[in-house]
Amino acid sequence: MDKTLEKILPLVQKPARYTGGELNSVIKDKNAVDIRYAFCFPDSYEIGMSHLGIKILYDIANKRPDTWCERVFAPWADMEAKMRENGIPLYALESGDPIRDFDFIGFTLQYELCYTNVLNMLDLAGLPVKAADRKELAPIVMGGGPCACNPEPIAEFFDLFSLGEGEEVNSELMDLYAVHKKKGSTKEAFLRAAAQIPGVYVPSLYDISYHEDGTVRAITPKDGAPAKVTKRIIRDLDHVSYPETFVVPFIDVVHDRVTHEIFRGCIRGCRFCQACFLTRPIREKSPDVIDAQCKTLCKNTGYDEISLCSLSSSDYTRIEELLGDLLSWTPEQKVNVALPSLRVDNFSDELVQKLTNVRKSGLTFAPEAGTQRMRDVINKNVTEEEMLQTARIAFAGGYSSVKLYFMLGLPTETDEDVEGIGALAKKVVDEFYGMPDRPKGKGCTVGISAASFVPKPFTPFQWEPQATREALLHKQTHLKETLPSKKINVSFHDINTSFLEAVFARGDRRLSAVIYEAFRRGCKFDGWGEFFKFDTWMQVFSDLGIDPAFYANRRRPYDEIFPWDHLDYGVSRGFLERENEKAKRAETTAHCRIQCAGCGASKLNGGHCDV
Amino acid sequence: MYELRLFFSKRGRIKYVSHLDMFRILQRAVRRAEIPLWYTEGFNPHPYISFLLALSLTVEGELEPVDIRIVGETYPEEVKNRLNAVLPEGLRVEKAATPVLKPAQIAYGAYIVTLDPQEITAEELTRALSSGKLVCEKSGKKNGKKVIKTVNVSEHIRSYQVSQTEKDVRLDVILPAGSVFNLNPLQLMEAVSAFLGRTVTPDRCVRTALLTEELSEFQ
């Protein structure tokens, strides 16, 4: 290890975040590979090491003999300061080599508030943050993940984006790159060729023009780039590569366990939920494949917990079969199985029985809204009775603390809807005390966590304004003042954070200047309360003459061209528009297994959905 | 149930992993090695893995004892080999045996501290160590409150030897260790720094062994 690094590591918090050397991390001979790939997660080590996507793509890249993929996380502020002080550029954990010399620098973009971290990491690497200022072929800076669905606010900093699922397209990109590197191509030549790979979006190949009112006039491709870039999906989850082992961190990270994805997509179609529409069509993985892979992963990592992840896990059609398979060996091996994403309407007795074979903790449900009318608007197809039924089952199963997730500021929300949140929580409390055989001497706690609604691209609410700061403040106060019971505690997400998230979620390319300037003025880790400098952000908007409310709080007409209209995630705009109209009438849409609503995503999978 | 004492070494960059994280690391290694751990009985069963003495962050170790409980009869040598096949870089089981002494019989730690002659000469170090005036500050608890105590370091140094190698200044030192009172070489170097009026940070600290009151090897 570098001697300067050895001198600074004892001076920073949790130095093991910066040393590498974790079990199962991949070490290769750098002289024996053609492509060095730095997989960057623009947040702390603890957050990044919890992410499943990075584990999958790390594994796939390293299976290639010509590629060495390494991990990079955002150093915490104390470490960053020491690195800058001592002239240590951002390095990859496996080799300790500076990432500025790599071929690819790939960022996974999970959350809009990580954007300044991306810039900060490029800067710490010693690279120009703007793509146009990086003239050489290498490094190619690419982005993927959910935020790639509208990457326009950060388009100036990236060479290309990969839309949708990365398992196949990453390899295609590396194949292409290897050819161009050998030929000694220019970056422009490589990018023009890369734009021909389905799912690859090269922002520099699109000219954007604007109307006088600030909305987009046209998005014009050039140099043969496609008019629409369609996201990639993996058709067959049973046969796609899945890691046999994970890098096991030394220190405690947020999700430190075997994680296994059981299906992709969601049948529900809640109108606020971007994840649902970005990940369609529904594709399931077979129980026997999941079970075998979990067994291997437990063996190779030593983890004693498996978390089955997906959107709305209880919608997995073979959930009972899968739990049966897993529970045939996990108790004996002292392995805990967790299902973190459950819906309240099909949370069955048997499921609780199976889950109660393992350790009991608090239960979390997301009714999202307090009244039936409001839940109909957002198409959260659950009734109050179903929720109370679930609470009864959970309480009878031994759970005594329940956390309920809600959103404030949903389209058409009234004060009455806000009051409904407290009223619903109260009914949950009453269920507990109404149980004849409730555990003696044990109280029940119900926690409400209320986030502020952020309208997102590719959802039926993409045309909706976000509630203003004043309106949201009023709703928070109103909720607190009308809480009917002391057994309920409530916590709120920060309004300013949600506002900035809303600006970037539906922003356009002109916001690159704002993000650049905010980074220059020291903004980073904006998702972390202790670092978030809202006043600096507002000052930057004002200094650059850009009105953030134009992006966050404006109702957009149906005929407006969106900054992301050249990107295709399968779900059609017509469908989203129909859903928006139905929301206005508080009409629900049945889930995919009751009736296909024609969202359009099945076209990506040859017309097929696993429903 | 069978109790086994493992002596492991912790070398290289894993020295930046804290003592608190070591339990989880070893627990996972034992699981990977498919060694049948004995679990405590009760509502929330957990394996019995007990590190006898903490090793400070950035200090390496050559023979650090940890007690584990295993179901049934297992051969120490086999446990050692199976663990060594799955341990992460920097950790190795050097010895596995049935515990002989009680953990409370640990009284001293033997350390080798390597220093940069640019930062401190052998003469300066000797002068500091023989001054009898070394003190350092140690945080402790009094009536549940956090307090800073000044500790007379000089009177706690059991023995030391300073030597000059080709590249380094080397200090061999025996300091109190155990559940009652502990002094680690980093604190010693803080005291030396305070004495000299400038910061001296060691290049490397290694605990080579734990010793009993009679300075014999802890087994």
Tab-separated table of C-alpha atoms in Angstrom, chain A residues 335-587:
chain	number	residue	atom	x	y	z
A	335	VAL	CA	-29.904	-18.581	7.971
A	336	ASN	CA	-32.599	-15.939	8.228
A	337	VAL	CA	-34.891	-15.241	5.271
A	338	ALA	CA	-36.380	-11.775	4.865
A	339	LEU	CA	-38.963	-10.416	2.455
A	340	PRO	CA	-38.660	-6.680	2.732
A	341	SER	CA	-41.222	-5.610	0.140
A	342	LEU	CA	-44.678	-6.931	0.906
A	343	ARG	CA	-48.078	-5.653	-0.035
A	344	VAL	CA	-50.870	-5.410	2.463
A	345	ASP	CA	-53.566	-7.066	0.390
A	346	ASN	CA	-52.066	-10.476	-0.196
A	347	PHE	CA	-50.088	-10.868	2.978
A	348	SER	CA	-51.433	-14.275	3.877
A	349	ASP	CA	-51.575	-16.261	7.075
A	350	GLU	CA	-49.325	-18.913	5.576
A	351	LEU	CA	-46.774	-16.328	4.573
A	352	VAL	CA	-46.680	-14.931	8.089
A	353	GLN	CA	-46.399	-18.483	9.414
A	354	LYS	CA	-43.391	-19.082	7.193
A	355	LEU	CA	-41.810	-15.767	8.009
A	356	THR	CA	-42.357	-16.269	11.711
A	357	ASN	CA	-40.143	-19.329	11.511
A	358	VAL	CA	-37.378	-16.796	11.307
A	359	ARG	CA	-36.548	-13.806	13.427
A	360	LYS	CA	-39.258	-11.290	14.089
A	361	SER	CA	-38.748	-7.608	13.757
A	362	GLY	CA	-40.883	-4.625	12.965
A	363	LEU	CA	-43.210	-4.714	10.018
A	364	THR	CA	-43.398	-1.992	7.419
A	365	PHE	CA	-46.319	-1.307	5.119
A	366	ALA	CA	-46.893	1.414	2.602
A	367	PRO	CA	-50.534	2.497	2.333
A	368	GLU	CA	-49.143	5.703	0.719
A	369	ALA	CA	-52.371	7.625	1.329
A	370	GLY	CA	-54.888	7.962	4.140
A	371	THR	CA	-58.251	7.910	2.396
A	372	GLN	CA	-59.769	5.534	-0.114
A	373	ARG	CA	-60.362	8.363	-2.584
A	374	MET	CA	-56.693	9.322	-2.465
A	375	ARG	CA	-55.586	5.706	-2.796
A	376	ASP	CA	-57.829	5.371	-5.837
A	377	VAL	CA	-56.235	8.449	-7.387
A	378	ILE	CA	-52.780	6.911	-7.077
A	379	ASN	CA	-54.086	3.457	-7.997
A	380	LYS	CA	-52.833	1.891	-4.784
A	381	ASN	CA	-55.414	-0.824	-4.924
A	382	VAL	CA	-55.752	-1.639	-1.264
A	383	THR	CA	-58.713	-1.070	0.975
A	384	GLU	CA	-58.729	-0.040	4.586
A	385	GLU	CA	-60.199	-3.402	5.544
A	386	GLU	CA	-57.327	-5.199	3.806
A	387	MET	CA	-54.834	-3.103	5.709
A	388	LEU	CA	-56.457	-3.722	9.049
A	389	GLN	CA	-56.706	-7.407	8.235
A	390	THR	CA	-52.968	-7.413	7.571
A	391	ALA	CA	-52.290	-5.599	10.817
A	392	ARG	CA	-54.397	-8.229	12.633
A	393	ILE	CA	-52.453	-11.080	11.042
A	394	ALA	CA	-49.164	-9.412	11.849
A	395	PHE	CA	-50.098	-8.673	15.460
A	396	ALA	CA	-51.407	-12.211	15.915
A	397	GLY	CA	-48.111	-13.427	14.439
A	398	GLY	CA	-46.228	-11.661	17.217
A	399	TYR	CA	-45.339	-8.361	15.628
A	400	SER	CA	-45.973	-5.329	17.793
A	401	SER	CA	-44.421	-2.481	15.937
A	402	VAL	CA	-45.692	-1.333	12.594
A	403	LYS	CA	-44.319	1.361	10.384
A	404	LEU	CA	-46.569	2.966	7.797
A	405	TYR	CA	-45.263	4.877	4.791
A	406	PHE	CA	-47.286	7.721	3.337
A	407	MET	CA	-46.819	10.506	0.858
A	408	LEU	CA	-47.919	14.094	1.205
A	409	GLY	CA	-48.606	16.393	-1.705
A	410	LEU	CA	-50.152	13.809	-4.035
A	411	PRO	CA	-52.219	15.203	-6.908
A	412	THR	CA	-55.705	16.336	-5.790
A	413	GLU	CA	-54.877	15.844	-2.090
A	414	THR	CA	-57.054	17.785	0.380
A	415	ASP	CA	-56.780	18.426	4.119
A	416	GLU	CA	-59.293	15.657	4.608
A	417	ASP	CA	-56.935	13.194	2.899
A	418	VAL	CA	-54.148	14.327	5.200
A	419	GLU	CA	-56.312	13.769	8.264
A	420	GLY	CA	-57.074	10.314	6.909
A	421	ILE	CA	-53.441	9.314	7.466
A	422	GLY	CA	-53.703	9.804	11.232
A	423	ALA	CA	-57.125	8.194	11.277
A	424	LEU	CA	-55.827	5.089	9.496
A	425	ALA	CA	-52.859	4.793	11.854
A	426	LYS	CA	-55.262	5.081	14.797
A	427	LYS	CA	-57.323	2.189	13.467
A	428	VAL	CA	-54.167	0.089	13.261
A	429	VAL	CA	-53.418	0.881	16.909
A	430	ASP	CA	-57.013	-0.028	17.816
A	431	GLU	CA	-56.614	-3.390	16.072
A	432	PHE	CA	-53.777	-4.226	18.426
A	433	TYR	CA	-55.624	-3.309	21.598
A	434	GLY	CA	-58.761	-4.987	20.292
A	435	MET	CA	-57.065	-8.394	20.166
A	436	PRO	CA	-58.500	-10.610	22.899
A	437	ASP	CA	-55.258	-12.554	23.334
A	438	ARG	CA	-52.756	-9.789	22.744
A	439	PRO	CA	-49.398	-10.240	24.478
A	440	LYS	CA	-49.648	-8.872	28.014
A	441	GLY	CA	-47.418	-6.048	29.110
A	442	LYS	CA	-46.438	-5.248	25.579
A	443	GLY	CA	-47.443	-2.024	23.923
A	444	CYS	CA	-47.882	-1.362	20.277
A	445	THR	CA	-46.103	1.348	18.392
A	446	VAL	CA	-47.171	2.688	15.053
A	447	GLY	CA	-44.825	4.966	13.227
A	448	ILE	CA	-45.823	7.130	10.311
A	449	SER	CA	-43.169	8.154	7.858
A	450	ALA	CA	-44.411	10.824	5.485
A	451	ALA	CA	-42.444	11.663	2.377
A	452	SER	CA	-43.177	14.463	-0.048
A	453	PHE	CA	-44.436	13.347	-3.428
A	454	VAL	CA	-41.959	13.841	-6.275
A	455	PRO	CA	-43.409	13.547	-9.798
A	456	LYS	CA	-41.116	11.392	-11.947
A	457	PRO	CA	-40.655	10.722	-15.654
A	458	PHE	CA	-42.345	7.651	-17.161
A	459	THR	CA	-45.164	7.703	-14.611
A	460	PRO	CA	-48.779	8.789	-15.085
A	461	PHE	CA	-47.958	11.755	-12.868
A	462	GLN	CA	-45.118	13.039	-15.046
A	463	TRP	CA	-47.286	16.012	-16.070
A	464	GLU	CA	-48.176	16.958	-12.478
A	465	PRO	CA	-46.686	19.821	-10.495
A	466	GLN	CA	-45.008	19.052	-7.189
A	467	ALA	CA	-46.835	20.726	-4.292
A	468	THR	CA	-45.078	23.930	-3.324
A	469	ARG	CA	-42.942	24.192	-0.237
A	470	GLU	CA	-45.670	26.226	1.508
A	471	ALA	CA	-48.340	23.668	0.654
A	472	LEU	CA	-46.156	20.799	1.888
A	473	LEU	CA	-45.340	22.618	5.122
A	474	HIS	CA	-49.041	23.164	5.713
A	475	LYS	CA	-49.762	19.474	5.100
A	476	GLN	CA	-47.045	18.383	7.533
A	477	THR	CA	-48.329	20.713	10.222
A	478	HIS	CA	-51.909	19.647	9.589
A	479	LEU	CA	-50.982	15.974	9.886
A	480	LYS	CA	-49.187	16.550	13.175
A	481	GLU	CA	-52.016	18.645	14.609
A	482	THR	CA	-54.727	16.156	13.750
A	483	LEU	CA	-52.979	12.999	14.995
A	484	PRO	CA	-55.620	11.183	17.028
A	485	SER	CA	-53.376	9.103	19.300
A	486	LYS	CA	-50.198	9.390	21.334
A	487	LYS	CA	-49.212	5.867	20.311
A	488	ILE	CA	-48.473	7.174	16.849
A	489	ASN	CA	-45.273	8.957	16.079
A	490	VAL	CA	-44.648	10.706	12.819
A	491	SER	CA	-41.534	11.656	10.919
A	492	PHE	CA	-41.202	13.680	7.740
A	493	HIS	CA	-38.779	13.744	4.878
A	494	ASP	CA	-37.034	17.048	4.321
A	495	ILE	CA	-39.084	19.210	1.934
A	496	ASN	CA	-36.072	20.978	0.435
A	497	THR	CA	-34.461	17.682	-0.490
A	498	SER	CA	-37.643	16.535	-2.227
A	499	PHE	CA	-37.861	19.841	-4.064
A	500	LEU	CA	-34.365	19.492	-5.498
A	501	GLU	CA	-35.108	15.880	-6.377
A	502	ALA	CA	-38.194	17.059	-8.277
A	503	VAL	CA	-36.199	19.683	-10.184
A	504	PHE	CA	-33.609	17.175	-11.398
A	505	ALA	CA	-35.997	14.286	-11.970
A	506	ARG	CA	-37.751	16.147	-14.776
A	507	GLY	CA	-34.997	18.597	-15.620
A	508	ASP	CA	-33.363	19.331	-18.941
A	509	ARG	CA	-29.834	19.847	-20.160
A	510	ARG	CA	-29.684	23.461	-19.051
A	511	LEU	CA	-29.470	22.230	-15.450
A	512	SER	CA	-25.949	20.922	-16.104
A	513	ALA	CA	-24.739	24.478	-15.501
A	514	VAL	CA	-26.507	24.563	-12.130
A	515	ILE	CA	-25.066	21.228	-11.020
A	516	TYR	CA	-21.604	22.266	-12.163
A	517	GLU	CA	-21.769	25.546	-10.265
A	518	ALA	CA	-23.178	23.913	-7.124
A	519	PHE	CA	-20.335	21.386	-7.213
A	520	ARG	CA	-17.867	24.254	-7.647
A	521	ARG	CA	-19.315	25.905	-4.552
A	522	GLY	CA	-18.793	22.766	-2.505
A	523	CYS	CA	-22.128	20.924	-2.724
A	524	LYS	CA	-21.761	17.165	-2.279
A	525	PHE	CA	-23.544	14.323	-0.506
A	526	ASP	CA	-26.777	16.294	-1.006
A	527	GLY	CA	-28.805	13.296	0.137
A	528	TRP	CA	-27.185	13.569	3.572
A	529	GLY	CA	-28.758	16.145	5.901
A	530	GLU	CA	-25.411	17.117	7.411
A	531	PHE	CA	-23.990	18.059	4.006
A	532	PHE	CA	-27.043	19.399	2.187
A	533	LYS	CA	-26.601	23.094	1.431
A	534	PHE	CA	-30.022	24.157	0.242
A	535	ASP	CA	-29.229	27.862	0.432
A	536	THR	CA	-26.206	27.402	-1.813
A	537	TRP	CA	-28.354	25.592	-4.358
A	538	MET	CA	-30.963	28.351	-4.345
A	539	GLN	CA	-28.233	30.959	-4.722
A	540	VAL	CA	-26.837	29.097	-7.726
A	541	PHE	CA	-30.277	28.939	-9.391
A	542	SER	CA	-30.709	32.638	-8.799
A	543	ASP	CA	-27.200	33.571	-9.988
A	544	LEU	CA	-27.623	31.604	-13.203
A	545	GLY	CA	-31.123	32.952	-13.792
A	546	ILE	CA	-32.745	29.517	-13.788
A	547	ASP	CA	-36.094	29.095	-12.056
A	548	PRO	CA	-36.266	25.715	-10.299
A	549	ALA	CA	-40.061	25.995	-9.966
A	550	PHE	CA	-40.282	25.790	-13.769
A	551	TYR	CA	-39.151	22.169	-13.430
A	552	ALA	CA	-40.742	21.187	-10.121
A	553	ASN	CA	-43.981	23.081	-9.678
A	554	ARG	CA	-45.338	23.596	-13.193
A	555	ARG	CA	-48.239	21.618	-14.627
A	556	ARG	CA	-47.094	20.377	-18.012
A	557	PRO	CA	-49.572	20.106	-20.884
A	558	TYR	CA	-50.044	16.753	-22.640
A	559	ASP	CA	-48.548	18.098	-25.860
A	560	GLU	CA	-45.294	19.290	-24.259
A	561	ILE	CA	-42.099	17.652	-25.475
A	562	PHE	CA	-40.304	16.272	-22.431
A	563	PRO	CA	-36.515	16.424	-22.121
A	564	TRP	CA	-36.575	12.606	-22.041
A	565	ASP	CA	-38.912	12.053	-24.988
A	566	HIS	CA	-36.164	10.465	-27.097
A	567	LEU	CA	-35.756	7.722	-24.507
A	568	ASP	CA	-38.105	4.758	-24.634
A	569	TYR	CA	-38.758	2.573	-21.589
A	570	GLY	CA	-41.440	0.480	-23.242
A	571	VAL	CA	-44.409	2.012	-21.437
A	572	SER	CA	-46.227	4.211	-23.963
A	573	ARG	CA	-47.002	7.844	-23.462
A	574	GLY	CA	-50.607	7.208	-24.498
A	575	PHE	CA	-51.033	4.720	-21.668
A	576	LEU	CA	-49.530	7.128	-19.151
A	577	GLU	CA	-51.860	9.867	-20.381
A	578	ARG	CA	-54.908	7.585	-19.988
A	579	GLU	CA	-53.779	6.753	-16.476
A	580	ASN	CA	-53.372	10.436	-15.666
A	581	GLU	CA	-56.949	11.083	-16.818
A	582	LYS	CA	-58.253	8.206	-14.727
A	583	ALA	CA	-56.388	9.564	-11.710
A	584	LYS	CA	-58.231	12.859	-12.087
A	585	ARG	CA	-61.496	10.930	-11.914
A	586	ALA	CA	-60.239	8.808	-8.976
A	587	GLU	CA	-60.704	5.697	-11.103
